[in-house]
Coordinates of C-alpha atoms in Angstrom, one line a residue:
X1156 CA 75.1 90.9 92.0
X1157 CA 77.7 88.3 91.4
X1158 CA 78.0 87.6 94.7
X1159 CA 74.8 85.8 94.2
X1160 CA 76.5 82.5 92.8
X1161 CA 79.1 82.0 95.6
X1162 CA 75.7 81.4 98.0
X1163 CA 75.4 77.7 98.7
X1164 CA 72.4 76.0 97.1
X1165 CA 69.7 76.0 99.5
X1166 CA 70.4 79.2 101.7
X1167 CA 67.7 81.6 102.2
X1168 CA 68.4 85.2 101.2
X1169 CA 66.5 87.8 99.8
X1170 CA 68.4 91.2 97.6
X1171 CA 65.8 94.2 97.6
X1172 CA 66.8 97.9 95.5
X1173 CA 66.3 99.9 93.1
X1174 CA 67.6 97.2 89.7
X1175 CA 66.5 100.1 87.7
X1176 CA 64.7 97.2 85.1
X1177 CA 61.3 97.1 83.7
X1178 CA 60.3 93.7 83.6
X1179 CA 56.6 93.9 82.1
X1180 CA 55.8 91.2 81.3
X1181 CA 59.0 88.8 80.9
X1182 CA 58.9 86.1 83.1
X1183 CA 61.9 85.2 85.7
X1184 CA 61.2 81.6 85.4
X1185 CA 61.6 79.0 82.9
X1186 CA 57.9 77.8 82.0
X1187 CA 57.1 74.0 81.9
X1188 CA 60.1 73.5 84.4
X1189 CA 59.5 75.7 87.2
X1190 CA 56.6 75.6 89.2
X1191 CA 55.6 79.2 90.2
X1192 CA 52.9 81.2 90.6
X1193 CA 52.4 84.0 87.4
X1194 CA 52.9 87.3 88.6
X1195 CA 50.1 90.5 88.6
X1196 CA 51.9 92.7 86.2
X1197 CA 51.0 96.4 86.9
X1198 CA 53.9 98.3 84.6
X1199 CA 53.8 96.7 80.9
X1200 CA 56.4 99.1 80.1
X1201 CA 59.7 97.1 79.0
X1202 CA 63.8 98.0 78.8
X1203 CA 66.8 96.3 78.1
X1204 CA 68.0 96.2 81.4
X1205 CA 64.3 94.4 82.5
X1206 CA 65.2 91.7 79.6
X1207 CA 68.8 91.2 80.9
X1208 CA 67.5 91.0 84.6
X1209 CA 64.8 88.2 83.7
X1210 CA 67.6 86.4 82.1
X1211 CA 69.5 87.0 85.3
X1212 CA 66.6 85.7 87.6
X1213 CA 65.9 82.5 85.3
X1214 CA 69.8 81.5 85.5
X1215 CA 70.3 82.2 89.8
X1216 CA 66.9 80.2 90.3
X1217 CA 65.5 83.3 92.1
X1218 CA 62.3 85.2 91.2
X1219 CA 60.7 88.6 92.4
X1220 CA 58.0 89.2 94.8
X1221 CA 56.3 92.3 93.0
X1222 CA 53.2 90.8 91.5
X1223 CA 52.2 87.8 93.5
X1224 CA 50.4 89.8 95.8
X1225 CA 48.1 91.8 93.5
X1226 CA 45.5 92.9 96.4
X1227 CA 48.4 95.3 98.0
X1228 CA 50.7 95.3 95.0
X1229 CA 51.5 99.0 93.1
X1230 CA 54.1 101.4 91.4
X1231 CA 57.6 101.4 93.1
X1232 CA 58.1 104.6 91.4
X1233 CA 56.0 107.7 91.0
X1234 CA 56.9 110.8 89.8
X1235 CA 55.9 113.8 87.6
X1236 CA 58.1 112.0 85.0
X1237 CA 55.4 109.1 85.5
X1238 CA 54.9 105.9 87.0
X1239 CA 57.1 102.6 87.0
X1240 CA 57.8 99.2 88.8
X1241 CA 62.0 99.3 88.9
X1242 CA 62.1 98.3 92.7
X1243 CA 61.9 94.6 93.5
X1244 CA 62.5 92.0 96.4
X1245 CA 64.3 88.8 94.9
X1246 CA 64.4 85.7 96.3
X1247 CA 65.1 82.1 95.7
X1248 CA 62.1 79.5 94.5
X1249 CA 62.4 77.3 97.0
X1250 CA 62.2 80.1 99.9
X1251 CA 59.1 82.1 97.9
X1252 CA 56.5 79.9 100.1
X1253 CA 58.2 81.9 103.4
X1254 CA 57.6 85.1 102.5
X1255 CA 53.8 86.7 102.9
X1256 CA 51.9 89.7 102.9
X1257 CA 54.2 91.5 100.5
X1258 CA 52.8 95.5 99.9
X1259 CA 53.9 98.0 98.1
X1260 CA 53.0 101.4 100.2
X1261 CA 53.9 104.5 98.6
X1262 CA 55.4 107.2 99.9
X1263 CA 52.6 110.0 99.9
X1264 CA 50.4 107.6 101.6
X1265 CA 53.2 107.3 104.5
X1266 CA 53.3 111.3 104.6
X1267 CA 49.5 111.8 104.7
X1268 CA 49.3 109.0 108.0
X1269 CA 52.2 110.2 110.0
X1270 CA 51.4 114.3 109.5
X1271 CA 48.0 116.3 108.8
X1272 CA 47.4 116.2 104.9
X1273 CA 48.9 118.6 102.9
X1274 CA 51.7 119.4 105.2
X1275 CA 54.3 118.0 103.0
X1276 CA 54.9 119.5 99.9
X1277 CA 55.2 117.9 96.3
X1278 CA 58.6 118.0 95.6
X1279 CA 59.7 117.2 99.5
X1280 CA 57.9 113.3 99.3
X1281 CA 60.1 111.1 97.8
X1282 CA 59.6 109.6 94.5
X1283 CA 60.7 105.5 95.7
X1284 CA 58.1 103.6 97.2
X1285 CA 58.5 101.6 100.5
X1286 CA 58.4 97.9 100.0
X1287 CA 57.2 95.6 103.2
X1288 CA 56.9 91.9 103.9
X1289 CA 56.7 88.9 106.2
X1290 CA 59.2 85.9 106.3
X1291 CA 58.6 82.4 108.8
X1292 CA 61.8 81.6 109.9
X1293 CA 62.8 77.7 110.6
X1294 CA 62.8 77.6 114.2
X1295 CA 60.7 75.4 116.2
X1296 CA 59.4 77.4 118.7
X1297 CA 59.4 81.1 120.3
X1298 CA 61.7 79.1 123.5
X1299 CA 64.9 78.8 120.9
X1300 CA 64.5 82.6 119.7
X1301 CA 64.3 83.7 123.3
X1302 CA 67.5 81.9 124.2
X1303 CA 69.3 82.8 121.3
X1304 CA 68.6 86.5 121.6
X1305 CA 69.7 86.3 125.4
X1306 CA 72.8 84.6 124.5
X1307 CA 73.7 87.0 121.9
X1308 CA 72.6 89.5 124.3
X1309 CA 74.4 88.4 127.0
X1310 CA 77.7 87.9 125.0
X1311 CA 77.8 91.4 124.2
X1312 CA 77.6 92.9 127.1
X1313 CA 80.4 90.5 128.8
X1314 CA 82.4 91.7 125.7
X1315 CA 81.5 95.2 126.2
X1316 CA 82.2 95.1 129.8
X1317 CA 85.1 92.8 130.1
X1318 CA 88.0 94.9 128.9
X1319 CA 90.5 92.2 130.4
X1320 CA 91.3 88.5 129.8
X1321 CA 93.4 86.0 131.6
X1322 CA 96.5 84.3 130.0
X1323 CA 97.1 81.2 132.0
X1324 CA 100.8 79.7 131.9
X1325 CA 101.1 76.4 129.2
X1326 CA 104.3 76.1 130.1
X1327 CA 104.2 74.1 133.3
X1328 CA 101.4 72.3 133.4
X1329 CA 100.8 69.6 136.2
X1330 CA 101.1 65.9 135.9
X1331 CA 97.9 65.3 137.4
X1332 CA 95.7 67.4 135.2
X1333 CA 92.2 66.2 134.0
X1334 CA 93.3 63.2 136.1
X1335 CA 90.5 63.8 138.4
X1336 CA 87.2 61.8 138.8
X1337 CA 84.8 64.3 139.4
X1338 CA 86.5 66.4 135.9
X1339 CA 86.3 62.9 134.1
X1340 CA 82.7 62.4 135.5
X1341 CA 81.9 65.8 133.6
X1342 CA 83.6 65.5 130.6
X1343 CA 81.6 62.0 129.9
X1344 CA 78.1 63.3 131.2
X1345 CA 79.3 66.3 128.2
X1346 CA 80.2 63.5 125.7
X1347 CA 77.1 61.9 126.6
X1348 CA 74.7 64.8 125.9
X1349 CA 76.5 66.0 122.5
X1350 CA 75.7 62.7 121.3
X1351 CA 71.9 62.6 122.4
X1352 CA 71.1 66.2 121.0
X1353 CA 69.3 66.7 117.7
X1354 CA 72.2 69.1 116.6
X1355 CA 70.7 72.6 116.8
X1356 CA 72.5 75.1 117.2
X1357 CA 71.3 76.4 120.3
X1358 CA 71.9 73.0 122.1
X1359 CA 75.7 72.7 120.4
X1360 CA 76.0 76.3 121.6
X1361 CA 75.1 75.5 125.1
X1362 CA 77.0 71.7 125.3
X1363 CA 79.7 73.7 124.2
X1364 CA 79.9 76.9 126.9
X1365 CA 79.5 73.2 129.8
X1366 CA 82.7 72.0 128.2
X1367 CA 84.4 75.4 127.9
X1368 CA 83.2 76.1 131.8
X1369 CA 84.7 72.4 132.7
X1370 CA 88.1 73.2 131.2
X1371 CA 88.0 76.7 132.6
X1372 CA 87.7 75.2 136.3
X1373 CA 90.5 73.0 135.5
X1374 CA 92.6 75.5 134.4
X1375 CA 91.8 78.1 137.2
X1376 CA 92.4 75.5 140.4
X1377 CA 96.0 74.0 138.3
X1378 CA 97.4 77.0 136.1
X1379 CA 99.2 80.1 137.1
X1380 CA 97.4 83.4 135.9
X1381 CA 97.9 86.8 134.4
X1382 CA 95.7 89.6 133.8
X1383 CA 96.0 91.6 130.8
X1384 CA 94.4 94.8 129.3
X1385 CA 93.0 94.7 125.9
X1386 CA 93.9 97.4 123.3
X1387 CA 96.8 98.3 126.0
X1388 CA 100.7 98.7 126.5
X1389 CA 100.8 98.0 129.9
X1390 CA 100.9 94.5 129.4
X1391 CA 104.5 94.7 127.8
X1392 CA 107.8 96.2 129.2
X1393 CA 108.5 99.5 127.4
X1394 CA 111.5 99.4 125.0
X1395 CA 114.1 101.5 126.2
X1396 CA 115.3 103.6 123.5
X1397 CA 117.9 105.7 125.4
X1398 CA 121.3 103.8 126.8
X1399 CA 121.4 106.1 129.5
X1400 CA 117.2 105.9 130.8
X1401 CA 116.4 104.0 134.0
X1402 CA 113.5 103.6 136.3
X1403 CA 114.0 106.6 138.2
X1404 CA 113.2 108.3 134.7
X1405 CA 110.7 105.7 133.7
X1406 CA 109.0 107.0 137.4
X1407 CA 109.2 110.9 136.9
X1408 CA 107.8 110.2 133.1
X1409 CA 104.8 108.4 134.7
X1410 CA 104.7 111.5 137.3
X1411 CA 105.0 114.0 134.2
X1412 CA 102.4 112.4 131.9
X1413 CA 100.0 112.6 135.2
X1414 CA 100.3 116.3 135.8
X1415 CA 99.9 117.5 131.8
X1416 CA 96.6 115.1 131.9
X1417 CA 95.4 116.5 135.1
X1418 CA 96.2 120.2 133.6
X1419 CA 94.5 119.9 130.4
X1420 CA 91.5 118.0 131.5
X1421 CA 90.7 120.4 134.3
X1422 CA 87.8 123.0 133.5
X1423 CA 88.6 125.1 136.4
X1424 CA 90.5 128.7 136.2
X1425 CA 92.1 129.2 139.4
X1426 CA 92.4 125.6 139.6
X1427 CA 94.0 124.9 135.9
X1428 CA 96.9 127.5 136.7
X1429 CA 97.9 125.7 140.2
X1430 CA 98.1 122.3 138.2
X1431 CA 99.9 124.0 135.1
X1432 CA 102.5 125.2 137.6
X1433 CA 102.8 121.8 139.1
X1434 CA 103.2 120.2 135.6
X1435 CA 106.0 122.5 134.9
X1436 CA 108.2 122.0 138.1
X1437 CA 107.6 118.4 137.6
X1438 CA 108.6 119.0 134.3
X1439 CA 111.8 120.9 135.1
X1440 CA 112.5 118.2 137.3
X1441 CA 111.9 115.3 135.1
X1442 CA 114.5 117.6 132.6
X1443 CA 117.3 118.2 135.2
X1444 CA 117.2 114.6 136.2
X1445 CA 117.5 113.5 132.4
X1446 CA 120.8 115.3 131.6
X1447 CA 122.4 114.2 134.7
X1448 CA 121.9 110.3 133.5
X1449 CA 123.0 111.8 130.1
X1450 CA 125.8 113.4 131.6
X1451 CA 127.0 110.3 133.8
X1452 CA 126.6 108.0 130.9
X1453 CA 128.9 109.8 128.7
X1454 CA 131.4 109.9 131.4
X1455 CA 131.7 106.5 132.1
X1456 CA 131.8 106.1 127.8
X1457 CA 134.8 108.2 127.8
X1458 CA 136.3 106.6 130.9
X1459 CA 135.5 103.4 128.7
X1460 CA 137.4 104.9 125.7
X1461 CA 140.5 106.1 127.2
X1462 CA 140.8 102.5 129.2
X1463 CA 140.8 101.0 125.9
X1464 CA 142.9 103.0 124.1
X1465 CA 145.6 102.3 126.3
X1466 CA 144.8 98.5 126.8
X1467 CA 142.9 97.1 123.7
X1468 CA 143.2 99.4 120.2
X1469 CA 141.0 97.0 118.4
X1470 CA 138.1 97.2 120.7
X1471 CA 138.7 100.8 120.6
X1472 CA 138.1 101.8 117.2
X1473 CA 135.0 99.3 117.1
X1474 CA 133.5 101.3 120.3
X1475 CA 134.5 104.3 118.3
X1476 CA 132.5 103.4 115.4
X1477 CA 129.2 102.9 117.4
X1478 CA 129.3 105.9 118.9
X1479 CA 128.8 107.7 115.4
X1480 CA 131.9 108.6 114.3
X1481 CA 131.9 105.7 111.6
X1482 CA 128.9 105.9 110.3
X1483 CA 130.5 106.9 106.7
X1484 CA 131.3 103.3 106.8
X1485 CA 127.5 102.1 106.6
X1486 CA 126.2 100.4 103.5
X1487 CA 123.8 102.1 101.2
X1488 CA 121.9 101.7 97.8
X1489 CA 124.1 102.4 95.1
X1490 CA 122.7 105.1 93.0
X1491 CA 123.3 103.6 89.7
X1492 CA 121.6 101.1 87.5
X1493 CA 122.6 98.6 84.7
X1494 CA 120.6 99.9 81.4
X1495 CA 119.9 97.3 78.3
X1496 CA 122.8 97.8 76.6
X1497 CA 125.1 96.4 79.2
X1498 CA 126.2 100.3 80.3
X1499 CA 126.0 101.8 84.1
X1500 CA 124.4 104.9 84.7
X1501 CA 124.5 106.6 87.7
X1502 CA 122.4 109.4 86.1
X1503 CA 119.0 110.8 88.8
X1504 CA 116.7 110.6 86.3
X1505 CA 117.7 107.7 84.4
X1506 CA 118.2 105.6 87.2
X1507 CA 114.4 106.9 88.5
X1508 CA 113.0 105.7 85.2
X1509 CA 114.8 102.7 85.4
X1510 CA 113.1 101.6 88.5
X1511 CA 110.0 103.0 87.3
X1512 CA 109.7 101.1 84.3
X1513 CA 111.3 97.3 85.8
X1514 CA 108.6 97.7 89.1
X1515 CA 105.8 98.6 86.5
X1516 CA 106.7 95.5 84.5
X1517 CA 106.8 93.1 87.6
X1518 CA 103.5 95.0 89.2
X1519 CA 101.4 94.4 85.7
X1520 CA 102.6 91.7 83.7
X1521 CA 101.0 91.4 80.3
X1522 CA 98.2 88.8 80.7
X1523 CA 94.7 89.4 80.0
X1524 CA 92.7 88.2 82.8
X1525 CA 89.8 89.3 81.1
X1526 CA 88.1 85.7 80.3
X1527 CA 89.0 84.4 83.7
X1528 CA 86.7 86.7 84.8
X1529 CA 83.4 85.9 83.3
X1530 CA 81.0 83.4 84.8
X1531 CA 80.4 81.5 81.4
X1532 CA 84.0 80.0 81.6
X1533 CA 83.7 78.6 85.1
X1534 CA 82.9 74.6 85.5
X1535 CA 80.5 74.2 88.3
X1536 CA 80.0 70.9 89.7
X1537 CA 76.8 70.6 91.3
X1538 CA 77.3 67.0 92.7
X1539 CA 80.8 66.1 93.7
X1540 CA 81.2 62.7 95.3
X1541 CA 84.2 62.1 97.3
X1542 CA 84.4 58.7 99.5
X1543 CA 86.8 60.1 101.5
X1544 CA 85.1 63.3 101.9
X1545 CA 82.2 61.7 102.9
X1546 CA 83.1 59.5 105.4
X1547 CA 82.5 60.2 108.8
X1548 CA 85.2 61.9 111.3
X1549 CA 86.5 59.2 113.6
X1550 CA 88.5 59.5 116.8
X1551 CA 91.9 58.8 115.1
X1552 CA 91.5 62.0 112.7
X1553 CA 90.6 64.0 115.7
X1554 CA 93.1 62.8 118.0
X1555 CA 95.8 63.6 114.6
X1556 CA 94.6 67.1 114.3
X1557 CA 94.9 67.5 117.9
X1558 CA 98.3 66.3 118.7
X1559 CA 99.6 68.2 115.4
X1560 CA 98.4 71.6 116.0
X1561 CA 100.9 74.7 117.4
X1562 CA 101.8 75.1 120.6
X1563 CA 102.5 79.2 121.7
X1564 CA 99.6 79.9 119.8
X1565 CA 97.4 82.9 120.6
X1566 CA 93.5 81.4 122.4
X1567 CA 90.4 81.9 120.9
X1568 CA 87.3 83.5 122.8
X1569 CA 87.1 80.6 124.7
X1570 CA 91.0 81.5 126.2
X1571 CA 91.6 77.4 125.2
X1572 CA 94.6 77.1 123.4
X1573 CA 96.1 73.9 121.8
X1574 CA 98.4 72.6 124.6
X1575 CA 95.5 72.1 127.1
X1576 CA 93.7 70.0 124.4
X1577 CA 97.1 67.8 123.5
X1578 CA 97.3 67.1 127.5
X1579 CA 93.4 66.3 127.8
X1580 CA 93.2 63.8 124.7
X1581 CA 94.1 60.4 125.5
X1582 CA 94.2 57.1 123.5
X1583 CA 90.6 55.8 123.1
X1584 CA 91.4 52.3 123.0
X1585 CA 92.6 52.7 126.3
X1586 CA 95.3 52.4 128.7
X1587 CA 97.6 49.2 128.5
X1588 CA 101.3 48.1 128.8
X1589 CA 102.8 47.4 125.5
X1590 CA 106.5 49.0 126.2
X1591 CA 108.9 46.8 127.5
X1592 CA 113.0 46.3 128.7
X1593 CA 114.1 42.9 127.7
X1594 CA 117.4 42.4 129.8
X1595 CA 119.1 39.4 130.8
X1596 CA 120.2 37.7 134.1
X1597 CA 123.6 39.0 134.4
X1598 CA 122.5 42.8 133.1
X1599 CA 119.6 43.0 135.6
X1600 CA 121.9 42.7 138.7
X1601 CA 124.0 46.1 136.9
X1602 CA 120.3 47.7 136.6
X1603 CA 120.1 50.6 139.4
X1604 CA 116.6 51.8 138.6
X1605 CA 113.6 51.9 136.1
X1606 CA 111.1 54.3 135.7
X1607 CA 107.7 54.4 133.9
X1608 CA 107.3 58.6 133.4
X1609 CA 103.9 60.2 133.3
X1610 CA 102.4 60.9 129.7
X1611 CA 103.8 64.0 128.0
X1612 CA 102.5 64.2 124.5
X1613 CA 105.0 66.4 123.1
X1614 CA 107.1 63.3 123.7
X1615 CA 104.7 60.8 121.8
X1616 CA 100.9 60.7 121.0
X1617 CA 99.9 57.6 123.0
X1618 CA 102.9 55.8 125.0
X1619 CA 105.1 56.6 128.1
X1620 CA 108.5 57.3 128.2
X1621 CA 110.8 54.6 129.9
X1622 CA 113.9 55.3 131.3
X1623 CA 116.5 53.5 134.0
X1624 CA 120.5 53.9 134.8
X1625 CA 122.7 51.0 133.8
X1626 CA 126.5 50.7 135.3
X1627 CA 128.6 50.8 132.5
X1628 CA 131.4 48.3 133.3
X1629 CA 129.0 45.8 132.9
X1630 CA 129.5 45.7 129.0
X1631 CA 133.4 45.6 129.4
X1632 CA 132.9 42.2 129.7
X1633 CA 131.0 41.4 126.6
X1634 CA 132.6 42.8 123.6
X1635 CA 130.5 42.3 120.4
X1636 CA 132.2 41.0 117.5
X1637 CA 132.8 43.1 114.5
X1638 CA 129.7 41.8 112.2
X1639 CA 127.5 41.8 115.4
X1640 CA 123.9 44.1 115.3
X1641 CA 124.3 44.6 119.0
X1642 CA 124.5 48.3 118.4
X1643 CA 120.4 48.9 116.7
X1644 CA 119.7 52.1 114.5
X1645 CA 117.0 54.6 114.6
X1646 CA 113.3 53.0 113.5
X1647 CA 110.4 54.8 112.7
X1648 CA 107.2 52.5 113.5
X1649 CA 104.7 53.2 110.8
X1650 CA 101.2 51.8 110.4
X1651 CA 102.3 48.6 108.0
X1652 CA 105.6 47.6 110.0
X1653 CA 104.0 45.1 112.2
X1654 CA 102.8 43.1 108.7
X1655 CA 106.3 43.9 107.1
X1656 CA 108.5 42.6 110.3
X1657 CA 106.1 39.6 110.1
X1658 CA 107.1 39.1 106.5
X1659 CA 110.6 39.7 107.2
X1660 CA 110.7 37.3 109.8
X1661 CA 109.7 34.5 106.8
X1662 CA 112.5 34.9 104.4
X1663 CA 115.5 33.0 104.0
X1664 CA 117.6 34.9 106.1
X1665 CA 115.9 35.2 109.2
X1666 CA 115.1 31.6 109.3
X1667 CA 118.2 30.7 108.8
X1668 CA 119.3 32.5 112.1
X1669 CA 116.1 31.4 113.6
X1670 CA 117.1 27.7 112.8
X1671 CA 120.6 28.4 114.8
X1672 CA 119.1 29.0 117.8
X1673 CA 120.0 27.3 120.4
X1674 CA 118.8 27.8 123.9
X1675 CA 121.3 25.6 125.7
X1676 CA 123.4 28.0 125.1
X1677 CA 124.7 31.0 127.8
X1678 CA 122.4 33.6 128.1
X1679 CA 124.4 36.4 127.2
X1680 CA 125.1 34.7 123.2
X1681 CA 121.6 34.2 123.1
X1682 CA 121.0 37.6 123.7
X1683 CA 123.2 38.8 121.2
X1684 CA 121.6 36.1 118.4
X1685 CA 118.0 37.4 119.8
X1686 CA 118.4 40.8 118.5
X1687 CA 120.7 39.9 115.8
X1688 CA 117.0 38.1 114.5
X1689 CA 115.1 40.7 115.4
X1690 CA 117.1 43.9 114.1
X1691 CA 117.7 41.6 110.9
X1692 CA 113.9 41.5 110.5
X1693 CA 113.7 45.3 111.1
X1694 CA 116.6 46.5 108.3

C-alpha cells in the first residue's frame, strides 16, 4: 500500500483484494471538495480497519468502486459466519469516469452456471466473491491496439527465436561512414517525420525501428562482424587451467564430452551398451594422452631446474618456490586480535568474538531510522519550477551527451553502441574552415607538406586535425631572444575566451606592443612581435 504515493499524479491504476475493512458508511472522499458520486452502501457494519482505510482513500485521492453500481452491486463475502463487503476495487478520482459496469457475482451463482445445480457442495464453493468491470482505455482507435499488439507480438517471437546477435567491430571504423547521400537522404526524410508526428507512442516506436534499420544497413555494408551465442561459452577462449593442456587435449575433451552425452541420452539397450563402450575407450584414451603431456611437462621442468642450478641459483630457488615447495612462505591472516585494553590475544574464541562483535557494530550502527520512515515526515512538492529544467533540449545538449558517453560499452537491443553515434553526429551549424597555419615567406619554402585529416571525434567534437612536416634547420637561423614568447603554452579555448582575448587585447600592455608595430620591418621580427601580441593577450 505504500507503494501507492511513489505513482505519478495522473496515472491510471486500479488495486483490487481482500483490505479486510468494513467501510459502512464512511465516506472515501472529502465532502464539499470532491465531486463524487455517494455510494449504495449494502454492509452498514463498521471496523477500525474500515475507518483507517477511508482515511487512507481520502489522503491518495482514490475511492472504491463497490457501491456506485447498485443495480449489480452485493456481498464480497458470504459465509456461514455471515455476510460482509471487505473486497474492493480502488481507483483514482480522476480515472472513476473509465471504469463501467462494475458487478459483484458471487461465487455460488458461478458454480450453479458452469455445473448442474447442486453438484458442488457447501463447504467446496468459496466464501470470496468474484468482482468484474469494464475500463476505456485512451487510445484513438482499434488501428493503434492492432499494431501495438503485433509489435509486441512480433518482438517476442524474434527474441524467442533469435538465440544469436551480431557484435560488429568499433574499432576500425571507415572514414567514409554516413558520408553517403542516399544514408543522408534517409536520415533527414527520418528527422523530418519525427518532427511532423503527434508523439504517440506507436509512431515514436515505428520512426524509431526506420532509424535503427538505417544505421543497421550502414553498419552491415562498412563493419566487420561476429556472431555470438547468448547464454553461451563458446563465444570466449576456455581458460587453461593446467600448464601442461593443449589443443590435442582440448580436441579429445570435446570427443569425450560427445560420447558420455550420446550414452546417457540414448533410450536404447543394445544400443546404450555399444556407445558406453565407445565412451570408455575414448575415455581411456583421452586419460593416456593426459599423463603423457603431464609426464613431458615435468621433464622439461626438471631439465629447467637442473640448467639453472648450475647457471643461475637465484632464478632457481624462485622456480623452486612456484612449484610448491615454498608455499610456507605465503602470507596469511594473523590469528590474533588487539582487545580494548591495548593487549593481543591470539586466543580461538576470543579472537572469534572479537570479529563478531566489531562486524556487528559496523553492520548496525545505532541510529533509529524509525521516523525516516513514516510518510508524515516527508516534504512533498507538488509544483516544482525549475527554468532550467524546463527548457527545452537543444542540439548542443545532445551533441554534449553524445560526444561524452563511453566508448567499449556493451549495445542495447538495438546492437547501437555509442561510437557509431559520436561518428554520425556532426556540427549543426555546419561545415566551414576556421583552422588555420599562419607561416611566413621564408618558413613556407622549409614547409614539405600539409594535410587537412578527416574528422575523428575522439580527437575533438567539431574540428579537423591539421598536420604538415617542417625541416628543422630552418629555425637555426632565427634564434629567439631570451624574453621572447616564441615558444606558446598549452590553451584551453572555453566558451568566454573569445570576449576575454578581446578584452585583453585593450589593456595597457597589449597596446603598447600593438603601438610598436611596424610593418616596414623584415618579416621574420614581425612574426616574432605578432605572436608576442597575441600569446600576450592569451596569458
Amino acid at each position: 500500500m505504500e507503494q501507492i504515493y511513489s505513482i505519478p499524479k495522473g496515472n491510471s491504476f486500479y488495486l483490487c483484494g481482500d483490505f479486510n475493512s468494513r467501510l459502512g458508511n464512511y465516506t472515501d472522499f472529502i465532502q464539499g471538495i470532491d465531486q463524487l458520486s455517494e455510494r449504495n452502501i449494502t454492509d452498514f457494519t463498521t471496523n477500525s480497519y474500515g475507518e483507517i482505510f477511508s482515511e487512507f482513500l481520502s489522503t491518495v485521492n482514490c475511492c472504491v468502486l463497490n457501491g456506485r453500481y447498485p443495480i449489480h452491486d452485493d456481498y464480497t463475502y458470504v459465509s456461514t459466519k455471515g455476510l460482509s463487503v471487505v473486497d474492493y476495487c480502488v481507483v483514482p478520482y480522476e480515472s472513476l469516469c473509465h471504469y463501467k459496469n462494475f458487478k459483484v457475482i458471487r461465487a455460488s451463482v458461478l458454480c450453479n452456471k458452469s455445473a448442474q445445480p447442486g453438484s458442488f457442495r457447501a463447504n467446496h464453493i468459496p466464501d470470496h466473491s468474484v468482482l468484474c468491470w469494464e475500463f476505456e482505455t485512451n487510445f484513438d482507435n482499434i488501428n493503434e491496439i492492432c499494431s501495438i499488439d503485433l509489435s509486441h507480438s512480433a518482438h517476442n517471437s524474434l527474441n524467442q527465436q533469435n538465440n544469436t546477435y551480431v557484435s560488429y567491430d568499433v574499432k576500425n571504423i571507415p572514414s567514409d561512414w554516413m558520408t553517403n547521400n542516399d544514408i543522408l537522404d534517409k536520415i533527414n526524410m527520418c528527422i523530418d517525420n519525427i518532427q511532423c508526428s503527434k508523439g504517440r507512442q506507436f509512431e515514436v516506436d515505428k520512426l524509431y525501428n526506420n532509424f535503427v534499420e538505417i544505421l543497421h544497413s550502414e553498419m552491415n555494408d562498412k563493419l566487420e562482424t561476429k556472431v555470438k551465442v547468448l547464454n553461451s561459452t563458446n563465444n570466449r577462449k576456455r581458460r587453461i587451467k593446467k600448464p601442461w593442456w593443449n589443443d590435442k587435449l582440448t580436441n579429445k575433451w570435446n570427443i569425450v564430452c560427445t560420447a558420455e552425452r550420446d550414452y546417457v541420452t540414448c533410450k536404447q539397450g543394445s544400443l546404450k551398451q555399444q556407445l558406453r563402450k565407445d565412451f570408455v575407450d575414448k575415455r581411456k584414451d583421452f586419460d593416456k594422452l593426459t599423463q603423457k603431456y603431464k609426464r613431458q611437462y615435468w621433464y622439461r621442468c626438471q631439465e629447467e631446474l637442473v640448467n639453472f642450478s648450475d647457471n643461475d641459483t637465484n632464478q632457481f630457488w624462485r622456480r623452486i618456490g612456484q612449484i610448491g615447495i615454498g608455499n610456507e612462505r605465503q602470507m596469511r591472516i594473523p590469528n590474533e586480535v588487539t582487545l580494548d585494553d591495548g593487549t593481543i590475544s591470539n586466543n580461538l574464541e576470543t579472537v572469534l568474538n572479537k570479529w563478531k562483535s566489531s562486524f556487528h557494530s559496523l553492520l548496525n550502527p545505532n541510529v533509529d531510522a524509525t521516523d525516516y520512515n513514516k510518510v508524515e515526515n516527508c516534504i512533498l512538492k507538488e509544483n516544482i519550477i525549475c527554468i532550467d529544467l524546463d527548457k527545452e533540449i537543444t542540439i548542443d545538449e545532445v551533441h554534449k551527451v553524445v560526444m561524452n558517453a563511453k566508448n567499449c560499452k556493451s549495445a542495447g537491443i538495438d546492437l547501437i553502441q555509442a561510437e557509431f553515434c559520436k561518428y554520425t553526429c556532426y556540427n549543426h551549424m555546419g561545415t566551414s574552415v576556421v583552422d588555420y597555419l599562419l607561416a611566413s615567406d621564408s618558413l613556407m619554402q622549409n614547409i614539405l607538406y600539409f594535410n587537412v585529416s578527416t574528422f575523428n571525434p575522439t580527437l575533438s567534437d567539431c574540428h579537423c586535425k591539421l598536420s604538415w612536416k617542417i625541416l628543422s634547420h630552418h629555425f637555426l637561423d632565427i634564434i629567439p631572444q631570451p624574453n621572447s614568447k616564441v615558444m606558446g603554452s598549452k590553451f584551453k579555448w572555453q566558451e568566454n575566451s573569445p570576449q576575454a582575448f578581446q578584452s585583453a587585447l585593450q589593456d595597457k600592455d597589449s597596446k603598447n606592443l600593438i603601438s610598436h608595430f611596424d610593418t616596414s620591418s623584415d618579416i621574420n621580427e614581425l612574426a616574432v612581435k605578432l605572436n608576442e601580441i597575441l600569446l600576450t593577450a592569451s596569458v
